[in-house]
Amino acid sequence: MSKSASAVWDNCLSFIEDNIQPQAYKTWFLPIVPLKISDKVLNIEVPSKFFYEWLEEHYVKLLKTALQKELGPDARLIYSIRMENRFGNNNPFTENIPSSNRGGIIPQQVDAPLHSQSDLKNPFVIPGIKNLQIESQLNPNYSFENFLEGDSNRLGRSAALAVAAKPGGTSFNPLLIFGGVGLGKTHLAHAIGVEIKEKYQDKTVLYIAAEKFTQQYIEAVKKNTRNDFIHFYQLLDVLIIDDVQFLSGKTGTQDVFFHIFNHLHQNGKQVILTSDKAPVDMQDIEQRLLSRFKWGLSAELQLPNYETRISILKNKLYRDGVEIEEDIIEYVAKNIKTNVRELEGAIISLIAQSSFNKAEITLELAKEVVMKFVKNTKREVSIDYIQKVVSDYFQMDVQTLQSKTRRRHIVQARQLAMYFAKKYTKASLASIGNQIGKRDHATVLHACKTVDNLSFTDKQFRKYVEDLSQKLSL
Ligand code: ADP
Ligand code: MG
């Protein structure tokens, strides 16, 4: 009369498969083993606590629906987790926990674990890892199509294309893209991922900043889930790590990355790295890692020449549907030579100014905007002034802004002050950090990136940036 656990689970699987991305299905559901069923309770085995946590976090509703379709409204789910042995004997043991009732599955009494050492009532999460896997963290705007070719980037761009066409199947493994800020490393790294996802839908691609990778790792160590962390990364087909120079001096993270790298490489998986320096110039990165970096190809992105700057500008305008006279484009391209980010910044600000003021984009306006972009001592505002303006804006005093607190709105204000100090002054990161509450240069760098990211993804935050830019540029 009653179906076997595997029959029930098979039906659940086909329902689940119809409702999620193939890749997510492959990653999170195929490894599950149905163990037993008694009455309305299905017991499934998952490979790790991490799996359990992930399923509960992301798929509890789906699981509930699937299970109720099979077993009726009283269906319950219990996970069995194969624990790694921490007690020196060789038998792994199993720990059972019920699904949470967040999705409506009523928790079943916890089966007594064989060993009750770990605190599964408060299961770990690897912060930041939560929403990663399925979306790959790729920005579709950063495509090859939008990445204009020039002498400055030809090698990198073609290598990237080759890797995207055959991930893991070229000798460019790892592919290391390096070069100064704003030259397109992040863009190119995303482009590879975007292209791979388009061509090979089942490939698991993950883009992650080295900094975030480091944070996740530290968190995993704290929570004693280092193996889960490694396991997670070893599941990937394509791993893109941005700004690996960030791993400098972080031996623990380098070590774990080394293991992940070796595993992926041995299994023909593709690794893509970016860095602001060539491997020879990287400091405090272990020799064995540096030598791995050299296994593949290191391609440098250089400053784009005038022609490339023109085509980048035209492409950007074209995509934004804006028409600007040729001489204005030439003026901007001639005067902004630092990097592509600034070039884009100038053009965005030009478009913004003209639409705010309902004015045409004229050469005059272009000159004004470029003046502000080409860091110009006469107009330079002081870091003190920036801190004052930012704290006023958020109605706090400068001391609060500089304090050690981690309260979100204060942290944000501080990061904005750092960002504008970087943008509007010539001060070094170290000096900015020192003046804004005695932080180090890495903190400032992080702040700048956070602001960049948030103004990209968060509307409210973008408004802060716009308001403050206006106040500061008066
Ligand atoms: P990096 O990571 O090297 O600091 P990014 O990849 O963030 O630089 O690039 C900065 C900006 O310049 C991005 O908006 C990117 O789209 C743009 N960009 C860089 N190189 C090119 C290029 N060759 N064609 C078009 N846009 C580019
Ligand atoms: Mg970058």
mmCIF file of C-alpha atoms in Angstrom, residues 35-163:
data_model
loop_
_atom_site.group_PDB
_atom_site.id
_atom_site.type_symbol
_atom_site.label_atom_id
_atom_site.label_comp_id
_atom_site.label_asym_id
_atom_site.label_seq_id
_atom_site.Cartn_x
_atom_site.Cartn_y
_atom_site.Cartn_z
ATOM 1 C CA LEU A 35 16.716 6.821 3.072
ATOM 2 C CA LYS A 36 13.404 5.695 4.398
ATOM 3 C CA ILE A 37 9.814 6.568 4.695
ATOM 4 C CA SER A 38 7.540 5.900 7.608
ATOM 5 C CA ASP A 39 4.004 7.072 7.544
ATOM 6 C CA LYS A 40 4.137 10.616 6.212
ATOM 7 C CA VAL A 41 7.738 11.236 7.074
ATOM 8 C CA LEU A 42 10.369 11.065 4.400
ATOM 9 C CA ASN A 43 13.956 10.863 5.494
ATOM 10 C CA ILE A 44 16.587 12.055 3.040
ATOM 11 C CA GLU A 45 20.319 12.067 3.315
ATOM 12 C CA VAL A 46 22.263 15.173 2.358
ATOM 13 C CA PRO A 47 26.043 15.333 2.038
ATOM 14 C CA SER A 48 26.698 18.075 4.546
ATOM 15 C CA LYS A 49 25.302 20.576 6.948
ATOM 16 C CA PHE A 50 25.889 23.125 4.295
ATOM 17 C CA PHE A 51 23.537 21.307 1.989
ATOM 18 C CA TYR A 52 20.893 21.104 4.618
ATOM 19 C CA GLU A 53 21.206 24.771 5.337
ATOM 20 C CA TRP A 54 21.063 25.677 1.699
ATOM 21 C CA LEU A 55 17.989 23.577 1.025
ATOM 22 C CA GLU A 56 16.198 25.033 3.987
ATOM 23 C CA GLU A 57 17.142 28.506 2.998
ATOM 24 C CA HIS A 58 16.242 28.302 -0.655
ATOM 25 C CA TYR A 59 14.081 25.341 -1.410
ATOM 26 C CA VAL A 60 11.992 24.605 1.605
ATOM 27 C CA LYS A 61 8.797 25.740 -0.118
ATOM 28 C CA LEU A 62 9.497 23.722 -3.191
ATOM 29 C CA LEU A 63 10.300 20.678 -1.100
ATOM 30 C CA LYS A 64 7.125 21.132 0.841
ATOM 31 C CA THR A 65 4.997 21.370 -2.264
ATOM 32 C CA ALA A 66 6.651 18.380 -3.845
ATOM 33 C CA LEU A 67 6.303 16.282 -0.745
ATOM 34 C CA GLN A 68 2.720 17.225 -0.063
ATOM 35 C CA LYS A 69 1.804 16.280 -3.584
ATOM 36 C CA GLU A 70 3.141 12.834 -2.818
ATOM 37 C CA LEU A 71 2.202 12.302 0.800
ATOM 38 C CA GLY A 72 -0.626 14.695 1.443
ATOM 39 C CA PRO A 73 -0.871 17.729 3.721
ATOM 40 C CA ASP A 74 0.760 16.049 6.722
ATOM 41 C CA ALA A 75 3.951 15.322 4.877
ATOM 42 C CA ARG A 76 7.114 15.840 6.839
ATOM 43 C CA LEU A 77 10.724 15.828 5.957
ATOM 44 C CA ILE A 78 13.749 14.808 7.938
ATOM 45 C CA TYR A 79 17.264 15.364 6.817
ATOM 46 C CA SER A 80 20.049 13.029 7.708
ATOM 47 C CA ILE A 81 23.404 14.602 7.516
ATOM 48 C CA ARG A 82 26.486 12.545 7.187
ATOM 49 C CA MET A 83 28.768 14.183 9.649
ATOM 50 C CA GLU A 84 32.430 14.179 9.315
ATOM 51 C CA ASN A 85 34.025 12.311 12.035
ATOM 52 C CA ARG A 86 35.479 14.488 14.707
ATOM 53 C CA PHE A 87 36.113 11.848 17.294
ATOM 54 C CA GLY A 88 38.996 9.938 15.902
ATOM 55 C CA ASN A 89 37.182 6.745 14.982
ATOM 56 C CA ASN A 90 36.633 6.040 11.377
ATOM 57 C CA ASN A 91 32.899 5.662 11.085
ATOM 58 C CA PRO A 92 31.075 8.666 9.891
ATOM 59 C CA PHE A 93 27.915 9.165 11.828
ATOM 60 C CA THR A 94 24.608 10.549 10.840
ATOM 61 C CA GLU A 95 22.703 13.334 12.412
ATOM 62 C CA ASN A 96 19.005 13.787 11.754
ATOM 63 C CA ILE A 97 17.163 17.042 11.721
ATOM 64 C CA PRO A 98 13.677 17.904 10.657
ATOM 65 C CA SER A 99 12.895 20.457 8.049
ATOM 66 C CA SER A 100 11.947 23.784 9.544
ATOM 67 C CA ASN A 101 8.354 24.889 9.528
ATOM 68 C CA ARG A 102 9.155 28.074 7.698
ATOM 69 C CA GLY A 103 7.668 26.662 4.585
ATOM 70 C CA GLY A 104 4.851 25.059 6.462
ATOM 71 C CA ILE A 105 6.385 21.671 7.095
ATOM 72 C CA ILE A 106 5.739 20.951 10.721
ATOM 73 C CA PRO A 107 8.903 20.034 12.501
ATOM 74 C CA GLN A 108 9.121 16.450 13.468
ATOM 75 C CA GLN A 109 10.731 15.478 16.688
ATOM 76 C CA VAL A 110 14.430 15.352 16.297
ATOM 77 C CA ASP A 111 15.685 11.826 16.071
ATOM 78 C CA ALA A 112 18.296 11.417 18.711
ATOM 79 C CA PRO A 113 21.628 11.876 17.034
ATOM 80 C CA LEU A 114 24.220 9.221 17.584
ATOM 81 C CA HIS A 115 26.484 11.838 18.969
ATOM 82 C CA SER A 116 24.992 15.043 20.078
ATOM 83 C CA GLN A 117 27.971 17.237 19.890
ATOM 84 C CA SER A 118 27.110 19.811 17.323
ATOM 85 C CA ASP A 119 24.544 22.512 17.779
ATOM 86 C CA LEU A 120 22.270 21.854 14.882
ATOM 87 C CA LYS A 121 19.518 23.943 16.333
ATOM 88 C CA ASN A 122 21.545 26.825 15.209
ATOM 89 C CA PRO A 123 22.905 25.541 11.949
ATOM 90 C CA PHE A 124 25.550 27.501 10.245
ATOM 91 C CA VAL A 125 25.212 29.679 7.236
ATOM 92 C CA ILE A 126 28.133 30.874 5.251
ATOM 93 C CA PRO A 127 27.250 34.518 4.937
ATOM 94 C CA GLY A 128 27.481 35.823 1.456
ATOM 95 C CA ILE A 129 27.395 32.379 -0.013
ATOM 96 C CA LYS A 130 23.670 32.234 0.439
ATOM 97 C CA ASN A 131 22.522 33.733 -2.800
ATOM 98 C CA LEU A 132 25.472 32.996 -4.947
ATOM 99 C CA GLN A 133 25.322 29.671 -6.531
ATOM 100 C CA ILE A 134 22.332 29.827 -8.712
ATOM 101 C CA GLU A 135 22.777 33.210 -10.229
ATOM 102 C CA SER A 136 26.497 32.896 -10.821
ATOM 103 C CA GLN A 137 26.799 36.531 -9.749
ATOM 104 C CA LEU A 138 27.385 37.654 -13.286
ATOM 105 C CA ASN A 139 26.504 41.047 -14.662
ATOM 106 C CA PRO A 140 24.949 40.559 -18.112
ATOM 107 C CA ASN A 141 25.954 44.071 -19.127
ATOM 108 C CA TYR A 142 29.550 43.037 -18.923
ATOM 109 C CA SER A 143 29.460 41.111 -22.169
ATOM 110 C CA PHE A 144 32.046 40.630 -24.879
ATOM 111 C CA GLU A 145 29.840 42.604 -27.163
ATOM 112 C CA ASN A 146 30.190 45.618 -24.910
ATOM 113 C CA PHE A 147 33.887 45.142 -24.444
ATOM 114 C CA LEU A 148 35.525 47.073 -27.233
ATOM 115 C CA GLU A 149 38.689 45.744 -28.688
ATOM 116 C CA GLY A 150 41.857 47.788 -29.052
ATOM 117 C CA ASP A 151 45.607 47.291 -29.022
ATOM 118 C CA SER A 152 45.524 47.734 -25.266
ATOM 119 C CA ASN A 153 43.400 44.671 -24.653
ATOM 120 C CA ARG A 154 43.677 42.468 -27.721
ATOM 121 C CA LEU A 155 45.574 39.622 -26.100
ATOM 122 C CA GLY A 156 43.361 39.528 -23.040
ATOM 123 C CA ARG A 157 40.205 39.756 -25.046
ATOM 124 C CA SER A 158 41.121 36.949 -27.440
ATOM 125 C CA ALA A 159 42.305 34.708 -24.646
ATOM 126 C CA ALA A 160 39.056 35.393 -22.820
ATOM 127 C CA LEU A 161 37.080 34.486 -25.931
ATOM 128 C CA ALA A 162 39.032 31.279 -26.330
ATOM 129 C CA VAL A 163 38.377 30.331 -22.715
#
